[in-house]
Each structure stands twice: as structure tokens, then as C-alpha cells.
Amino acid sequence: MLARRIKTLSRFGKCCRESKESYSRICLRLASTEVSKVDDRQSAISRDLKPTPPQPPFAKNLFLGRFDKAMLTYPEIKTNEELEILNQMVEPIEKFFGNVDSKSIDRNAKIPDVILKQLGEMGLFGQQIPELYGGLGLNATQYARLAEATSMDSSIAVTLAAHQAIGLKGILIAGTEEQKEKYLPKLATGEHIAAFCLTEPSSGSDAASVRTRATLSEDGTHYLLTGGKIWISNGGIADIFTVFAQTEIVDALGNKQDKITAFIVERSFGGVTSGKPEDKLGIRGSNTCEVHFDRTPVPVDNVIGLVGGGFKIAMNVLNSGRFSMGSSGAGSLKRLIGMVTEHATTRMQFGKTLSEFDLIKEKVAKMAVQTYAMESMAYLTAGMLDAGDRPDCSLEAAMVKIFSSEASWTAVSECLQILGGLGYMKDYPYERFLRDCRILLIFEGTNEILRMFVALSGMQYAGQELLETVRCVTIVTG
């Protein structure tokens, strides 16, 4: 059905190219609309059968010794029609990335403006922004599948992720309707690019220790924002910033204390400057720099959520986007393993191909197992996110990030080991995979911090329930 519509569009490719929307974007929009229709029909059927109660957090329940047997049924794509539609969405993206000169992007440490424009025309800056605001309205599974395709160039993948997985996500999950109507349409098309400003020289993993300050003006109409942020992805090219700053809060008793508040800051407000792009080891094409605010006036209407509620928003933003690292990592590894096995089956040593040696077979087998696990974890978590109304998957997302980043680093290293000296040469893409991969263990929460987060959050969840049990027992026996 959709395939016929896309074939019809291709016959009129010239018209599509001359229209405001690109052919690829039209295909993506059609595909996402069809999937939404399938989802709506299935949701309606489910509601008619019986109401679906909120799902308990799967990973957190493991700390109480509870295993939800429903999780033994993997959340596959529901119908062949939906799977076909999803594949139709991915096809133009993979074709586009197949023509991207990643070597040039890495060498020049910059994504060409024409590439960014084409990404916007395809709708890739608005993947999870609802169609109401001009985005594609993808669910978590669709977003994860597209992440496999966009991972063909790590610099572009990071630029897109910094824009939508964290840069604009605060507006999406905690913004007012007015804020969404004002900012999301241009963010969806790539006309405006977003950045997430949390890290400072004195606050990395300790996000609560930010020193950037927002002071309310005497007339109460705006805040004056002053401070500096470092290592901000998209910091030099962004038009819209989600900025976290300390604000003075006065409680009911008149006591004053500092709490973090989230703000939507436009570069056009003034007082916003970006430093020179950082010269990075990997993901060199993505823009990373310092961003400074010098008494930048921010209207009170641009507070995201509650004044003083910024830390929770920051954590929710970071927790919500990590799961896609599994699918993007798996996408990169599948391509890399393909190239390495081609080398192993043609490279001769001691009268045999490398692929005939047991040690090489073992390395390839382990990489395939890790890739399969990464992909499975990512889509399991995506399925859980799609099945409920904002379910608590913070631990699952952290687990995916930890496992996928470390498995990717190990697998890429093993690929270079199979390639030998060839893998170490800049004339080939393999060493770039290694450099790009290293950041995965650091950004969006270091793996050390995330391990503590998984353990402490799980124990806290279990402790709270056990405390309630003890209270009930005390009341009954007391």
C-alpha cells in the first residue's frame, strides 16, 4: 500500500524536488503517518478489550526478586505491514548516508552546511517531534531503527542526537504548550538547531554543582543569565539552548536557597558567545565548544517546568535518550564486521585465509554475539517505552548505554586486531571507527556514574517498598 504510494512519488521526483519538502522527507512523513495509523488501530483494539494498567518498572523490580514474565515475549514489530513501512522509512536515509564523505568530515572537523540542510529536508532534525509541530512523530522503536542508519557517520549521528535526544527534549517533555508551539516547528525542520547546556568546568558528573546563575530582574519580567558551559555539542551552531542555572528560591517560611532551573535561551537574546570548536580525538565533525552567557536576558515565560525543578528535568532528559545508543552502536558494528570479515576471507597467511583460523573465528563470533545483544537490549527497551504512557525505563536505558558502549569499544578494537597494520592506517576508515567509538563510554553519563546510578536507584526503589511493608506490619502488630 505505502510502497505503491512511494513508487508513485518517485515517478514525480522532479515535482518533489521542486516542492518545499524533499522526496525523502515526503517518504518519511508518509511512512510515519502509516505507522501511526497502524498503532492507533491496534491501540483502539487493545482499549476495547481491556484497560492497560501502568507497567511496573522491569529492571527496578529485579532488585525485589521480581521478574515480569511478560518480558519473555520480545516486543517485535506487530505486523508485516508495519515492518514494511519501517523499512521504507529507512531506505532513503541509508541511501543518503551511503554518499556522505565521512573521511572529509573527519579531516576537516566540520559537517558541510549543505549536509545539514539536506538532513533538515529529510526531517531528521524532528524525528520524535510530534507531527502537530512539523516533526515526523516517530515512536521509540522507529527512532532506534533510524539511529542504526544515521550511525553510518558518527559526527552526523552525534549532531542529530545532541539536537533532539537532549537539546530540545526538555521542551518536549516538560515545556508548556506555548513553548512547544513557538520553538518546535523550526527545530523540527533544522532551521534552528538545539544544544543542551549543563556541563561546566566545576560540574561534570556532579551536575548539581553548576555555578551558572540566573537572577530575576527587579520588575520580575526576565532573568539575567551569567556563566559558562563547556564541551557543549552543537554549541557553536545552535540557535536554541536548554540551559541549567542556579536560581534563588524562597520557601514558605522565607528561607532562601539555590536550586537549579531550566531555561530556553535563544542566541538572539544577546550576551551569548561560543568559543572555538574543540579539536577532538573522534566525532571530529560534530561541533563541540564552550558557550558563555553574559547577563543574557531570558523571559520568565522561557522557564521549563517549575522554577527550581531543573535538576529533575536534566536527569529525565538524559535518562530518556540513552537507549538509542544500543541500536546506533549495533548499526555501526554490523557494517564494520561486514568489512572485517570480507578482509578475513580474502587475506592469505600461511597458505590459508584469516577466516580459517580458529582465533579469528572466535573474535568474529564474539563480536556478532555482542552486536546481537546490543540490538536486542535497545529494541526491548524501545518496545517498553512504546507500550506504556511514559514508563520508567531509566535503569534499562542506563544498562543499554553501559553495555553497548563497552561492547562497541571492545569489538572495534578486535576488528583492528584482525586487520593488523591495515586498521591503523588513516587511508582506511577503521581507525576512525575506533576514535569515534571512545566517546561512548564518557558522554551522556560516564559508565562509572551510570553503574552507581543503576545500583543506587534499584536499591532505593526496593528500600522504599520494603519500608512500606515494615510500616504495614508495625501497624498490624502494634
PDB file of N, CA and C in Angstrom, residues 154-221:
ATOM      1  N   SER A 154      29.414   8.986  12.348  1.00  0.00           N
ATOM      2  CA  SER A 154      29.306   9.255  13.786  1.00  0.00           C
ATOM      3  C   SER A 154      29.155  10.733  14.096  1.00  0.00           C
ATOM      4  N   SER A 155      29.825  11.590  13.333  1.00  0.00           N
ATOM      5  CA  SER A 155      29.726  13.034  13.589  1.00  0.00           C
ATOM      6  C   SER A 155      28.309  13.543  13.348  1.00  0.00           C
ATOM      7  N   ILE A 156      27.692  13.063  12.276  1.00  0.00           N
ATOM      8  CA  ILE A 156      26.313  13.460  11.984  1.00  0.00           C
ATOM      9  C   ILE A 156      25.368  12.865  13.024  1.00  0.00           C
ATOM     10  N   ALA A 157      25.615  11.613  13.399  1.00  0.00           N
ATOM     11  CA  ALA A 157      24.759  10.952  14.396  1.00  0.00           C
ATOM     12  C   ALA A 157      24.775  11.722  15.713  1.00  0.00           C
ATOM     13  N   VAL A 158      25.952  12.169  16.148  1.00  0.00           N
ATOM     14  CA  VAL A 158      26.062  12.914  17.401  1.00  0.00           C
ATOM     15  C   VAL A 158      25.390  14.284  17.278  1.00  0.00           C
ATOM     16  N   THR A 159      25.538  14.926  16.121  1.00  0.00           N
ATOM     17  CA  THR A 159      24.895  16.220  15.904  1.00  0.00           C
ATOM     18  C   THR A 159      23.383  16.106  15.998  1.00  0.00           C
ATOM     19  N   LEU A 160      22.832  15.078  15.374  1.00  0.00           N
ATOM     20  CA  LEU A 160      21.386  14.861  15.424  1.00  0.00           C
ATOM     21  C   LEU A 160      20.925  14.510  16.836  1.00  0.00           C
ATOM     22  N   ALA A 161      21.700  13.659  17.520  1.00  0.00           N
ATOM     23  CA  ALA A 161      21.329  13.234  18.872  1.00  0.00           C
ATOM     24  C   ALA A 161      21.410  14.403  19.853  1.00  0.00           C
ATOM     25  N   ALA A 162      22.457  15.228  19.729  1.00  0.00           N
ATOM     26  CA  ALA A 162      22.604  16.377  20.619  1.00  0.00           C
ATOM     27  C   ALA A 162      21.454  17.362  20.422  1.00  0.00           C
ATOM     28  N   HIS A 163      20.934  17.414  19.219  1.00  0.00           N
ATOM     29  CA  HIS A 163      19.816  18.311  18.897  1.00  0.00           C
ATOM     30  C   HIS A 163      18.507  17.809  19.495  1.00  0.00           C
ATOM     31  N   GLN A 164      18.175  16.524  19.224  1.00  0.00           N
ATOM     32  CA  GLN A 164      16.831  16.076  19.605  1.00  0.00           C
ATOM     33  C   GLN A 164      16.767  15.170  20.826  1.00  0.00           C
ATOM     34  N   ALA A 165      17.805  14.368  21.073  1.00  0.00           N
ATOM     35  CA  ALA A 165      17.751  13.476  22.233  1.00  0.00           C
ATOM     36  C   ALA A 165      17.956  14.232  23.537  1.00  0.00           C
ATOM     37  N   ILE A 166      18.693  15.371  23.480  1.00  0.00           N
ATOM     38  CA  ILE A 166      18.881  16.166  24.698  1.00  0.00           C
ATOM     39  C   ILE A 166      18.596  17.656  24.472  1.00  0.00           C
ATOM     40  N   GLY A 167      18.990  18.207  23.317  1.00  0.00           N
ATOM     41  CA  GLY A 167      18.884  19.646  23.095  1.00  0.00           C
ATOM     42  C   GLY A 167      17.484  20.203  23.223  1.00  0.00           C
ATOM     43  N   LEU A 168      16.528  19.560  22.565  1.00  0.00           N
ATOM     44  CA  LEU A 168      15.148  20.051  22.598  1.00  0.00           C
ATOM     45  C   LEU A 168      14.233  19.186  23.457  1.00  0.00           C
ATOM     46  N   LYS A 169      14.782  18.111  24.010  1.00  0.00           N
ATOM     47  CA  LYS A 169      13.941  17.152  24.735  1.00  0.00           C
ATOM     48  C   LYS A 169      13.270  17.777  25.955  1.00  0.00           C
ATOM     49  N   GLY A 170      13.937  18.737  26.603  1.00  0.00           N
ATOM     50  CA  GLY A 170      13.318  19.394  27.758  1.00  0.00           C
ATOM     51  C   GLY A 170      12.017  20.090  27.382  1.00  0.00           C
ATOM     52  N   ILE A 171      12.010  20.753  26.228  1.00  0.00           N
ATOM     53  CA  ILE A 171      10.789  21.404  25.752  1.00  0.00           C
ATOM     54  C   ILE A 171       9.725  20.361  25.479  1.00  0.00           C
ATOM     55  N   LEU A 172      10.150  19.242  24.910  1.00  0.00           N
ATOM     56  CA  LEU A 172       9.214  18.195  24.512  1.00  0.00           C
ATOM     57  C   LEU A 172       8.550  17.538  25.713  1.00  0.00           C
ATOM     58  N   ILE A 173       9.323  17.272  26.789  1.00  0.00           N
ATOM     59  CA  ILE A 173       8.762  16.513  27.913  1.00  0.00           C
ATOM     60  C   ILE A 173       8.247  17.395  29.051  1.00  0.00           C
ATOM     61  N   ALA A 174       8.699  18.654  29.118  1.00  0.00           N
ATOM     62  CA  ALA A 174       8.283  19.487  30.249  1.00  0.00           C
ATOM     63  C   ALA A 174       7.865  20.894  29.849  1.00  0.00           C
ATOM     64  N   GLY A 175       7.912  21.203  28.565  1.00  0.00           N
ATOM     65  CA  GLY A 175       7.568  22.548  28.120  1.00  0.00           C
ATOM     66  C   GLY A 175       6.070  22.796  28.100  1.00  0.00           C
ATOM     67  N   THR A 176       5.694  24.076  28.141  1.00  0.00           N
ATOM     68  CA  THR A 176       4.286  24.443  28.040  1.00  0.00           C
ATOM     69  C   THR A 176       3.851  24.350  26.580  1.00  0.00           C
ATOM     70  N   GLU A 177       2.550  24.388  26.368  1.00  0.00           N
ATOM     71  CA  GLU A 177       2.040  24.339  25.004  1.00  0.00           C
ATOM     72  C   GLU A 177       2.535  25.545  24.201  1.00  0.00           C
ATOM     73  N   GLU A 178       2.602  26.675  24.847  1.00  0.00           N
ATOM     74  CA  GLU A 178       3.079  27.884  24.166  1.00  0.00           C
ATOM     75  C   GLU A 178       4.538  27.735  23.755  1.00  0.00           C
ATOM     76  N   GLN A 179       5.350  27.156  24.630  1.00  0.00           N
ATOM     77  CA  GLN A 179       6.769  26.945  24.314  1.00  0.00           C
ATOM     78  C   GLN A 179       6.929  25.970  23.148  1.00  0.00           C
ATOM     79  N   LYS A 180       6.131  24.920  23.152  1.00  0.00           N
ATOM     80  CA  LYS A 180       6.200  23.939  22.062  1.00  0.00           C
ATOM     81  C   LYS A 180       5.798  24.565  20.731  1.00  0.00           C
ATOM     82  N   GLU A 181       4.710  25.338  20.745  1.00  0.00           N
ATOM     83  CA  GLU A 181       4.241  25.971  19.508  1.00  0.00           C
ATOM     84  C   GLU A 181       5.262  26.988  18.982  1.00  0.00           C
ATOM     85  N   LYS A 182       5.958  27.640  19.879  1.00  0.00           N
ATOM     86  CA  LYS A 182       6.902  28.676  19.480  1.00  0.00           C
ATOM     87  C   LYS A 182       8.202  28.082  18.931  1.00  0.00           C
ATOM     88  N   TYR A 183       8.718  27.029  19.573  1.00  0.00           N
ATOM     89  CA  TYR A 183      10.070  26.558  19.258  1.00  0.00           C
ATOM     90  C   TYR A 183      10.149  25.276  18.426  1.00  0.00           C
ATOM     91  N   LEU A 184       9.239  24.341  18.636  1.00  0.00           N
ATOM     92  CA  LEU A 184       9.392  23.034  17.994  1.00  0.00           C
ATOM     93  C   LEU A 184       9.299  23.048  16.465  1.00  0.00           C
ATOM     94  N   PRO A 185       8.418  23.852  15.848  1.00  0.00           N
ATOM     95  CA  PRO A 185       8.342  23.805  14.374  1.00  0.00           C
ATOM     96  C   PRO A 185       9.672  24.086  13.674  1.00  0.00           C
ATOM     97  N   LYS A 186      10.391  25.116  14.102  1.00  0.00           N
ATOM     98  CA  LYS A 186      11.672  25.424  13.458  1.00  0.00           C
ATOM     99  C   LYS A 186      12.754  24.432  13.859  1.00  0.00           C
ATOM    100  N   LEU A 187      12.658  23.876  15.055  1.00  0.00           N
ATOM    101  CA  LEU A 187      13.606  22.842  15.473  1.00  0.00           C
ATOM    102  C   LEU A 187      13.376  21.554  14.687  1.00  0.00           C
ATOM    103  N   ALA A 188      12.137  21.297  14.316  1.00  0.00           N
ATOM    104  CA  ALA A 188      11.803  20.079  13.570  1.00  0.00           C
ATOM    105  C   ALA A 188      12.383  20.089  12.163  1.00  0.00           C
ATOM    106  N   THR A 189      12.472  21.252  11.563  1.00  0.00           N
ATOM    107  CA  THR A 189      12.967  21.350  10.184  1.00  0.00           C
ATOM    108  C   THR A 189      14.469  21.550  10.101  1.00  0.00           C
ATOM    109  N   GLY A 190      15.107  21.826  11.242  1.00  0.00           N
ATOM    110  CA  GLY A 190      16.532  22.109  11.224  1.00  0.00           C
ATOM    111  C   GLY A 190      16.837  23.565  10.943  1.00  0.00           C
ATOM    112  N   GLU A 191      15.791  24.378  10.770  1.00  0.00           N
ATOM    113  CA  GLU A 191      16.015  25.814  10.595  1.00  0.00           C
ATOM    114  C   GLU A 191      16.715  26.374  11.830  1.00  0.00           C
ATOM    115  N   HIS A 192      16.310  25.842  12.990  1.00  0.00           N
ATOM    116  CA  HIS A 192      17.003  26.122  14.245  1.00  0.00           C
ATOM    117  C   HIS A 192      17.600  24.816  14.765  1.00  0.00           C
ATOM    118  N   ILE A 193      18.785  24.896  15.336  1.00  0.00           N
ATOM    119  CA  ILE A 193      19.443  23.732  15.925  1.00  0.00           C
ATOM    120  C   ILE A 193      19.537  23.951  17.429  1.00  0.00           C
ATOM    121  N   ALA A 194      19.385  22.868  18.208  1.00  0.00           N
ATOM    122  CA  ALA A 194      19.344  22.962  19.665  1.00  0.00           C
ATOM    123  C   ALA A 194      20.613  22.392  20.297  1.00  0.00           C
ATOM    124  N   ALA A 195      20.913  22.882  21.493  1.00  0.00           N
ATOM    125  CA  ALA A 195      22.039  22.375  22.285  1.00  0.00           C
ATOM    126  C   ALA A 195      21.603  22.279  23.742  1.00  0.00           C
ATOM    127  N   PHE A 196      22.248  21.382  24.475  1.00  0.00           N
ATOM    128  CA  PHE A 196      21.940  21.099  25.878  1.00  0.00           C
ATOM    129  C   PHE A 196      23.124  21.590  26.703  1.00  0.00           C
ATOM    130  N   CYS A 197      22.898  22.601  27.542  1.00  0.00           N
ATOM    131  CA  CYS A 197      23.994  23.249  28.273  1.00  0.00           C
ATOM    132  C   CYS A 197      23.918  22.931  29.760  1.00  0.00           C
ATOM    133  N   LEU A 198      24.664  21.921  30.173  1.00  0.00           N
ATOM    134  CA  LEU A 198      24.690  21.515  31.576  1.00  0.00           C
ATOM    135  C   LEU A 198      26.109  21.533  32.140  1.00  0.00           C
ATOM    136  N   THR A 199      27.061  20.917  31.432  1.00  0.00           N
ATOM    137  CA  THR A 199      28.419  20.742  31.943  1.00  0.00           C
ATOM    138  C   THR A 199      29.167  22.062  32.074  1.00  0.00           C
ATOM    139  N   GLU A 200      29.886  22.201  33.199  1.00  0.00           N
ATOM    140  CA  GLU A 200      30.708  23.381  33.470  1.00  0.00           C
ATOM    141  C   GLU A 200      32.093  22.937  33.933  1.00  0.00           C
ATOM    142  N   PRO A 201      33.051  23.853  33.982  1.00  0.00           N
ATOM    143  CA  PRO A 201      34.386  23.476  34.460  1.00  0.00           C
ATOM    144  C   PRO A 201      34.375  22.835  35.836  1.00  0.00           C
ATOM    145  N   SER A 202      33.442  23.257  36.689  1.00  0.00           N
ATOM    146  CA  SER A 202      33.393  22.722  38.059  1.00  0.00           C
ATOM    147  C   SER A 202      32.341  21.635  38.241  1.00  0.00           C
ATOM    148  N   SER A 203      31.563  21.357  37.206  1.00  0.00           N
ATOM    149  CA  SER A 203      30.493  20.367  37.360  1.00  0.00           C
ATOM    150  C   SER A 203      30.391  19.503  36.104  1.00  0.00           C
ATOM    151  N   GLY A 204      30.823  18.270  36.253  1.00  0.00           N
ATOM    152  CA  GLY A 204      30.698  17.303  35.167  1.00  0.00           C
ATOM    153  C   GLY A 204      29.666  16.265  35.567  1.00  0.00           C
ATOM    154  N   SER A 205      30.154  15.172  36.140  1.00  0.00           N
ATOM    155  CA  SER A 205      29.230  14.147  36.638  1.00  0.00           C
ATOM    156  C   SER A 205      28.405  14.676  37.802  1.00  0.00           C
ATOM    157  N   ASP A 206      28.975  15.615  38.585  1.00  0.00           N
ATOM    158  CA  ASP A 206      28.247  16.234  39.696  1.00  0.00           C
ATOM    159  C   ASP A 206      27.424  17.396  39.155  1.00  0.00           C
ATOM    160  N   ALA A 207      26.334  17.036  38.474  1.00  0.00           N
ATOM    161  CA  ALA A 207      25.547  18.043  37.753  1.00  0.00           C
ATOM    162  C   ALA A 207      24.908  19.067  38.681  1.00  0.00           C
ATOM    163  N   ALA A 208      24.681  18.703  39.941  1.00  0.00           N
ATOM    164  CA  ALA A 208      24.005  19.617  40.861  1.00  0.00           C
ATOM    165  C   ALA A 208      24.880  20.787  41.285  1.00  0.00           C
ATOM    166  N   SER A 209      26.173  20.751  40.954  1.00  0.00           N
ATOM    167  CA  SER A 209      27.088  21.793  41.422  1.00  0.00           C
ATOM    168  C   SER A 209      27.313  22.901  40.395  1.00  0.00           C
ATOM    169  N   VAL A 210      26.397  23.082  39.449  1.00  0.00           N
ATOM    170  CA  VAL A 210      26.576  24.136  38.443  1.00  0.00           C
ATOM    171  C   VAL A 210      26.624  25.504  39.112  1.00  0.00           C
ATOM    172  N   ARG A 211      27.429  26.403  38.518  1.00  0.00           N
ATOM    173  CA  ARG A 211      27.599  27.744  39.078  1.00  0.00           C
ATOM    174  C   ARG A 211      26.969  28.847  38.223  1.00  0.00           C
ATOM    175  N   THR A 212      26.588  28.508  37.004  1.00  0.00           N
ATOM    176  CA  THR A 212      25.881  29.490  36.172  1.00  0.00           C
ATOM    177  C   THR A 212      24.653  29.971  36.938  1.00  0.00           C
ATOM    178  N   ARG A 213      24.443  31.275  36.952  1.00  0.00           N
ATOM    179  CA  ARG A 213      23.374  31.829  37.792  1.00  0.00           C
ATOM    180  C   ARG A 213      22.396  32.652  36.957  1.00  0.00           C
ATOM    181  N   ALA A 214      21.119  32.523  37.323  1.00  0.00           N
ATOM    182  CA  ALA A 214      20.054  33.322  36.717  1.00  0.00           C
ATOM    183  C   ALA A 214      19.405  34.157  37.820  1.00  0.00           C
ATOM    184  N   THR A 215      19.468  35.470  37.672  1.00  0.00           N
ATOM    185  CA  THR A 215      18.937  36.376  38.687  1.00  0.00           C
ATOM    186  C   THR A 215      17.691  37.068  38.154  1.00  0.00           C
ATOM    187  N   LEU A 216      16.624  37.004  38.910  1.00  0.00           N
ATOM    188  CA  LEU A 216      15.363  37.617  38.489  1.00  0.00           C
ATOM    189  C   LEU A 216      15.494  39.136  38.497  1.00  0.00           C
ATOM    190  N   SER A 217      15.014  39.767  37.428  1.00  0.00           N
ATOM    191  CA  SER A 217      15.087  41.236  37.325  1.00  0.00           C
ATOM    192  C   SER A 217      14.151  41.880  38.347  1.00  0.00           C
ATOM    193  N   GLU A 218      14.393  43.155  38.625  1.00  0.00           N
ATOM    194  CA  GLU A 218      13.597  43.863  39.635  1.00  0.00           C
ATOM    195  C   GLU A 218      12.121  43.921  39.264  1.00  0.00           C
ATOM    196  N   ASP A 219      11.831  44.012  37.952  1.00  0.00           N
ATOM    197  CA  ASP A 219      10.423  44.083  37.553  1.00  0.00           C
ATOM    198  C   ASP A 219       9.789  42.709  37.390  1.00  0.00           C
ATOM    199  N   GLY A 220      10.586  41.651  37.583  1.00  0.00           N
ATOM    200  CA  GLY A 220      10.056  40.290  37.555  1.00  0.00           C
ATOM    201  C   GLY A 220       9.689  39.768  36.182  1.00  0.00           C
ATOM    202  N   THR A 221      10.165  40.433  35.125  1.00  0.00           N
ATOM    203  CA  THR A 221       9.780  40.010  33.767  1.00  0.00           C
ATOM    204  C   THR A 221      10.774  39.052  33.120  1.00  0.00           C
TER     205      THR A 221
END
